[in-house]
PDB file of C-alpha atoms in Angstrom:
ATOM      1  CA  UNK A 256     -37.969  -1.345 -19.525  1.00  0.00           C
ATOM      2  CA  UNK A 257     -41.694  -2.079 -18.702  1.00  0.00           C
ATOM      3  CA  UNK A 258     -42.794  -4.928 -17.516  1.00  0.00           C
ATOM      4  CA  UNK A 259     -45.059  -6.082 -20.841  1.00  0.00           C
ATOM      5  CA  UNK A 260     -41.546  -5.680 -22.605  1.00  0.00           C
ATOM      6  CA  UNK A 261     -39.456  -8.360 -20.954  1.00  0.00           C
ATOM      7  CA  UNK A 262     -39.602 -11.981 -20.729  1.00  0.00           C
ATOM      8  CA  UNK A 263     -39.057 -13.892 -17.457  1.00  0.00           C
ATOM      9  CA  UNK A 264     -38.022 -17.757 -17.408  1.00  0.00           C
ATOM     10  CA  UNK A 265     -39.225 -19.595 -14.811  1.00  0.00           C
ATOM     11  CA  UNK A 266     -37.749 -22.303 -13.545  1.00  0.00           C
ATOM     12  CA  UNK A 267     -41.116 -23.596 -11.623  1.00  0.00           C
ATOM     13  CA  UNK A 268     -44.541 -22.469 -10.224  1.00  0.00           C
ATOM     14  CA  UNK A 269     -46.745 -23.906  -8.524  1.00  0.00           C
ATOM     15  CA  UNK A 270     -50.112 -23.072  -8.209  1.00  0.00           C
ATOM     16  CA  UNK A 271     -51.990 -22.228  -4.773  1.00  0.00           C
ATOM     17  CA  UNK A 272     -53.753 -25.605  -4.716  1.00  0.00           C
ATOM     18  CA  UNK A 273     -53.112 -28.703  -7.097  1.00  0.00           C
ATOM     19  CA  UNK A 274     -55.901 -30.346  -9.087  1.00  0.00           C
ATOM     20  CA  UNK A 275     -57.976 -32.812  -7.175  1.00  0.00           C
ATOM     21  CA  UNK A 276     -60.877 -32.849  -4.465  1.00  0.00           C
ATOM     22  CA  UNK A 277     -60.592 -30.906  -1.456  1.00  0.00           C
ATOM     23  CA  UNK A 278     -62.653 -30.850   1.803  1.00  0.00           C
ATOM     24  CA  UNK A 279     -62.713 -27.495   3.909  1.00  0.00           C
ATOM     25  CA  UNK A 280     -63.733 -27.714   7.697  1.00  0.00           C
ATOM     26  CA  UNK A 281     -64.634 -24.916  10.074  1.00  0.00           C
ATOM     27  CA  UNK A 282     -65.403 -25.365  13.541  1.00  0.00           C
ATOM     28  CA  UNK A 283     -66.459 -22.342  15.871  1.00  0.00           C
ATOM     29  CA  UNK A 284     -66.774 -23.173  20.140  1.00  0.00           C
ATOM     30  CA  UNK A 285     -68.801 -20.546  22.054  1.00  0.00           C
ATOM     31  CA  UNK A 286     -69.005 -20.798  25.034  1.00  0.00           C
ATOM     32  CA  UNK A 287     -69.314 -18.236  28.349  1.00  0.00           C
ATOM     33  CA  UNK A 288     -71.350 -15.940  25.937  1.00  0.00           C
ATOM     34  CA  UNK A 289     -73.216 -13.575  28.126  1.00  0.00           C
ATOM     35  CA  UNK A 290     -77.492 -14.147  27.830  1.00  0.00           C
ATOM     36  CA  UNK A 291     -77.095 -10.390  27.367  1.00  0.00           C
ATOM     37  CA  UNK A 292     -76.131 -10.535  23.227  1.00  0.00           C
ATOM     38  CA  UNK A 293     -79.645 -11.241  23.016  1.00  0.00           C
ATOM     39  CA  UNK A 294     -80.731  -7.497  23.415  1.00  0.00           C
ATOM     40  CA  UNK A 295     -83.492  -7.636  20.583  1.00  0.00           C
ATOM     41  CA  UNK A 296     -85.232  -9.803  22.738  1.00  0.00           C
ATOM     42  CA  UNK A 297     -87.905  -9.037  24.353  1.00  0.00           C
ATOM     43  CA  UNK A 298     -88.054  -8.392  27.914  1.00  0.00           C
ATOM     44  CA  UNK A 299     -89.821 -11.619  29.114  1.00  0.00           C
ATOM     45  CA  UNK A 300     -87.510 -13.496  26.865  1.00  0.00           C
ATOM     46  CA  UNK A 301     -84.267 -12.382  28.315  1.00  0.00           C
ATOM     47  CA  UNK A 302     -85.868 -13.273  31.711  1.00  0.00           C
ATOM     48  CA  UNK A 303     -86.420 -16.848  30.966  1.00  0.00           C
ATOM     49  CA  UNK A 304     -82.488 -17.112  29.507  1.00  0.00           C
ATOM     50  CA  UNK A 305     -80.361 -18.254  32.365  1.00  0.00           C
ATOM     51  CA  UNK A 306     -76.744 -15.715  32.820  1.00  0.00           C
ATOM     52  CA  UNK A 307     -74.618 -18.002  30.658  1.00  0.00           C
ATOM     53  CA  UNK A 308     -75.866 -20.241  27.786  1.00  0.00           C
ATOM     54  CA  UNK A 309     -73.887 -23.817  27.219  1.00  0.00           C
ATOM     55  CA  UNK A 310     -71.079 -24.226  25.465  1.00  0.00           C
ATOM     56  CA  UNK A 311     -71.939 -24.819  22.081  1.00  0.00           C
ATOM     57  CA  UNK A 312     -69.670 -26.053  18.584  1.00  0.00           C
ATOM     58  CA  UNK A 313     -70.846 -24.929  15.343  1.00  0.00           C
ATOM     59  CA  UNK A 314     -68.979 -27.390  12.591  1.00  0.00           C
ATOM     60  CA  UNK A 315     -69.562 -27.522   8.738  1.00  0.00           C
ATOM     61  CA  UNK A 316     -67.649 -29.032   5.736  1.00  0.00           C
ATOM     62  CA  UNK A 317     -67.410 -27.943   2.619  1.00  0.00           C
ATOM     63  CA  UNK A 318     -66.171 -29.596  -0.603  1.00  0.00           C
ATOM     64  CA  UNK A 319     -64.405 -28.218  -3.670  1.00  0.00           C
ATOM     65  CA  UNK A 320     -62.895 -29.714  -7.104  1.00  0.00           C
ATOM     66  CA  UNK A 321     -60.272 -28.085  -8.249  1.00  0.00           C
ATOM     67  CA  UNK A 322     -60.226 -28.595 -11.895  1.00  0.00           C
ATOM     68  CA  UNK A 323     -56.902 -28.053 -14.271  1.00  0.00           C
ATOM     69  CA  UNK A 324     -56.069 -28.785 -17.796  1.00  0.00           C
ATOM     70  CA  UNK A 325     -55.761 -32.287 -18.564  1.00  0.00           C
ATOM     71  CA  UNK A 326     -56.553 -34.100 -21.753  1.00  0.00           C
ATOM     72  CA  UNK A 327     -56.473 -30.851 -23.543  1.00  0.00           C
ATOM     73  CA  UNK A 328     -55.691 -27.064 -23.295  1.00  0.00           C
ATOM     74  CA  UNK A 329     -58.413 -24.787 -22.719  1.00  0.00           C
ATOM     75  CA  UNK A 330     -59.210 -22.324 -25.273  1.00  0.00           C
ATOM     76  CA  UNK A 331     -56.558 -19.237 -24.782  1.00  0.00           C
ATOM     77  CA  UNK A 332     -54.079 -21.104 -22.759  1.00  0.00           C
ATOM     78  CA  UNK A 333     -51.217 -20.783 -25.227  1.00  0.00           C
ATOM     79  CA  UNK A 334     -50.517 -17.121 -25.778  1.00  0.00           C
ATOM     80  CA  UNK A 335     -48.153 -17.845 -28.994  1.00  0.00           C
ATOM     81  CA  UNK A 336     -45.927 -20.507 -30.243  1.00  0.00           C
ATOM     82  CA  UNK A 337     -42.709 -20.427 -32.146  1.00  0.00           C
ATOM     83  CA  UNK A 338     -42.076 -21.438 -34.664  1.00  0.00           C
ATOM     84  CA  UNK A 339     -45.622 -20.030 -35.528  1.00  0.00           C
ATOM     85  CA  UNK A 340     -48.153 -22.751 -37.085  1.00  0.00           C
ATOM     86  CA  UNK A 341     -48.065 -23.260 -40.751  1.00  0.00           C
ATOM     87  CA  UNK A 342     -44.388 -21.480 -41.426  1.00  0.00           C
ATOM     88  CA  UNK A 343     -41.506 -22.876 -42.899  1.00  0.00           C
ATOM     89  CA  UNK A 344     -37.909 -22.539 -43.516  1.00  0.00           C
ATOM     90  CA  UNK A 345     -34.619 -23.795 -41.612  1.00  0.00           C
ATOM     91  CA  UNK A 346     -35.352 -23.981 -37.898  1.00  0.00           C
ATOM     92  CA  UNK A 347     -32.509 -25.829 -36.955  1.00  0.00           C
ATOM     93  CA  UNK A 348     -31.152 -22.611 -35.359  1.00  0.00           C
ATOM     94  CA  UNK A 349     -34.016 -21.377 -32.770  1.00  0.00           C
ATOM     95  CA  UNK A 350     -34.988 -22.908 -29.870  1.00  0.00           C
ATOM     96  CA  UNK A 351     -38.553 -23.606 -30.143  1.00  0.00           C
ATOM     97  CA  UNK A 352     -41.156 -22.599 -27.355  1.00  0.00           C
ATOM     98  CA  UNK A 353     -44.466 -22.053 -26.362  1.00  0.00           C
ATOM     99  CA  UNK A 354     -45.225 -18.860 -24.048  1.00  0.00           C
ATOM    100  CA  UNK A 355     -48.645 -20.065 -21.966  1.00  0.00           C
ATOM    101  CA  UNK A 356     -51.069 -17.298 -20.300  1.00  0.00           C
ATOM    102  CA  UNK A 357     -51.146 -19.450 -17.406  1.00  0.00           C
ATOM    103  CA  UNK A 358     -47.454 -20.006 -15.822  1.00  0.00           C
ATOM    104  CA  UNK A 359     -48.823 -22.301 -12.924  1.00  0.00           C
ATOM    105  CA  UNK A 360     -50.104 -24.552 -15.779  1.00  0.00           C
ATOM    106  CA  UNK A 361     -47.355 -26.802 -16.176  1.00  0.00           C
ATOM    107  CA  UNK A 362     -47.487 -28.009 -12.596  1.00  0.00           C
ATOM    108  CA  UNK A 363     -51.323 -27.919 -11.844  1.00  0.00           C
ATOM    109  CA  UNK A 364     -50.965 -32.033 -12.299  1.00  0.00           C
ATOM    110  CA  UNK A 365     -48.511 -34.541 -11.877  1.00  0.00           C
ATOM    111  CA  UNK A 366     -47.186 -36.769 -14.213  1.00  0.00           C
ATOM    112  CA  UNK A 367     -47.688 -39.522 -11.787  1.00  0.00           C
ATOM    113  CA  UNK A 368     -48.291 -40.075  -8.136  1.00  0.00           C
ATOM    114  CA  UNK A 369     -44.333 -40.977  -8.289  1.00  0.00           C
ATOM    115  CA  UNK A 370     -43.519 -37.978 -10.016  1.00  0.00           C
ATOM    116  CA  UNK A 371     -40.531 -36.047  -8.018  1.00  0.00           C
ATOM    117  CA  UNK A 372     -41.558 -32.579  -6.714  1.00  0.00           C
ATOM    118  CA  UNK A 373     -41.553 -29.809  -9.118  1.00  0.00           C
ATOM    119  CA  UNK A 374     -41.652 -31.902 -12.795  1.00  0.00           C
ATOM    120  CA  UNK A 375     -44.345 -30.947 -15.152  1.00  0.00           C
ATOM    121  CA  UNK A 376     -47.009 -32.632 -16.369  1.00  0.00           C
ATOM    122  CA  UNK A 377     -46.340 -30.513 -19.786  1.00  0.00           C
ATOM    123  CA  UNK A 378     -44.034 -30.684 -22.322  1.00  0.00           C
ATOM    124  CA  UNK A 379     -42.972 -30.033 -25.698  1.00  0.00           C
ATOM    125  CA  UNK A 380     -42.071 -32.568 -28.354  1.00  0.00           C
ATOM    126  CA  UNK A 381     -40.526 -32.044 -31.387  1.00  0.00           C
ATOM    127  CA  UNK A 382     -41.071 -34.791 -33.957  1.00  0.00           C
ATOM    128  CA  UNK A 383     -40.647 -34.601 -38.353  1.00  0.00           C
ATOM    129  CA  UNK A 384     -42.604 -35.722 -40.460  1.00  0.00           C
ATOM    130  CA  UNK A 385     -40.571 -38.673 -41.240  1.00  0.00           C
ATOM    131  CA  UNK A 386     -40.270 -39.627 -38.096  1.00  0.00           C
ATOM    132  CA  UNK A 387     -43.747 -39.580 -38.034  1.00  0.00           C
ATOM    133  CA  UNK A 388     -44.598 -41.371 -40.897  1.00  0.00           C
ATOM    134  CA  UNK A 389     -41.836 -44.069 -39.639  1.00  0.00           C
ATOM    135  CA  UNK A 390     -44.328 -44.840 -36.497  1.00  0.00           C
ATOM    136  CA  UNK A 391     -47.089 -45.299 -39.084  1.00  0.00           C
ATOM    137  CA  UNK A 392     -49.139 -42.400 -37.186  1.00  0.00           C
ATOM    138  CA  UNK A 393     -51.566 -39.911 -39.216  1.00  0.00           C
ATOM    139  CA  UNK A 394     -50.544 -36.613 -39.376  1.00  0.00           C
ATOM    140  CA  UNK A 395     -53.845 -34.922 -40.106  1.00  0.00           C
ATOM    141  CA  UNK A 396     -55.066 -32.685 -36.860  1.00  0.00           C
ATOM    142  CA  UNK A 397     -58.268 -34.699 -35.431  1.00  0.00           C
ATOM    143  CA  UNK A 398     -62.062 -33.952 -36.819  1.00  0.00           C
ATOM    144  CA  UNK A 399     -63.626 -34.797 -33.647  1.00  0.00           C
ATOM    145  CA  UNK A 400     -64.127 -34.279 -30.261  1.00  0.00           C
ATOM    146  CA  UNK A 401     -64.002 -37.163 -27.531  1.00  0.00           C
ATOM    147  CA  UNK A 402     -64.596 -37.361 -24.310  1.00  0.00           C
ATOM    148  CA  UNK A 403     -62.348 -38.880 -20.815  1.00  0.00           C
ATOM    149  CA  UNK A 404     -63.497 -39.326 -17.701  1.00  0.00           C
ATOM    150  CA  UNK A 405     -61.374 -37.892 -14.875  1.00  0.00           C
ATOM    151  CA  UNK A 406     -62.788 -38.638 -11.087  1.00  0.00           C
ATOM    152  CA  UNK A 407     -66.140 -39.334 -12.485  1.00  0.00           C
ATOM    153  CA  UNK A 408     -65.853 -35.992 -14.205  1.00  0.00           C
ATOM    154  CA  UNK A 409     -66.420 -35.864 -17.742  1.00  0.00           C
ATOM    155  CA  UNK A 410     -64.050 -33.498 -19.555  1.00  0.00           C
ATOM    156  CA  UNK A 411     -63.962 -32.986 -23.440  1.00  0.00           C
ATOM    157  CA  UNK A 412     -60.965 -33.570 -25.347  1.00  0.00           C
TER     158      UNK A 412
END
């Protein structure tokens, strides 16, 4: 069977590096480097260079944001949902599910910073109407866009 023909359930994934800010260091030491490397040079250059040149450190930093889904799912995240949007009939039968293009998504946050290892941040709920309409919420899709801040970033919702 080929592999765009069977489903795979997993149980987790993480991805290579959670959501948050990240700070990358490099540090390079030279040192015994021969005045020699310096053969472009011209000749009365190389004679003013002593045999060795001091140890020297080279260090820079370099910051990243690693940015996942959080107040919303990006465009294209959810490959297909069942049961599809907008049908009807008796469900009561089928499990439903959501298949996501992404499967590190669920675990690219945390719930909380308490959260045990593994849980996602993602799930599915499955609420009726009535039980809807017993919480007194509106069950018309929103009209308009907001906006959160996360880290000082603003992200649309």
């Amino acid at each position: 069977m080929a592999d765009s023909e069977q489903i795979v359930f997993i149980q987790y994934q993480e991805p290579g590096l959670k959501s948050g800010d990240y700070r990358i260091h490099a540090e390079l030491s030279v040192k015994n480097l021969p005045a020699q490397v310096f053969g472009n040079a011209t000749e009365q250059f190389q004679n003013q260079l002593p045999n060795q040149l001091p140890e020297k450190t080279y260090e820079l930093d370099k910051y990243l944001r690693v940015a996942g889904d959080r107040f919303a799912l990006s465009p294209g995240s959810v490959e297909s949902v069942y049961p599809p949007a907008g049908s009807s009939g008796d469900f009561s039968r089928a499990v439903p599910h959501v298949v996501l293009n992404r499967p590190t998504l669920p675990w690219e946050r945390t719930a909380s910073e308490t959260a045990p290892a593994h849980m996602p941040w993602l799930a599915i709920l499955l609420l009726t109407e009535n039980e809807l309409r017993d919480e007194n919420l509106d069950l018309a899709q929103p009209t308009t866009r907001g906006s959160r801040s996360d880290a000082g970033v603003n992200i649309d919702c």
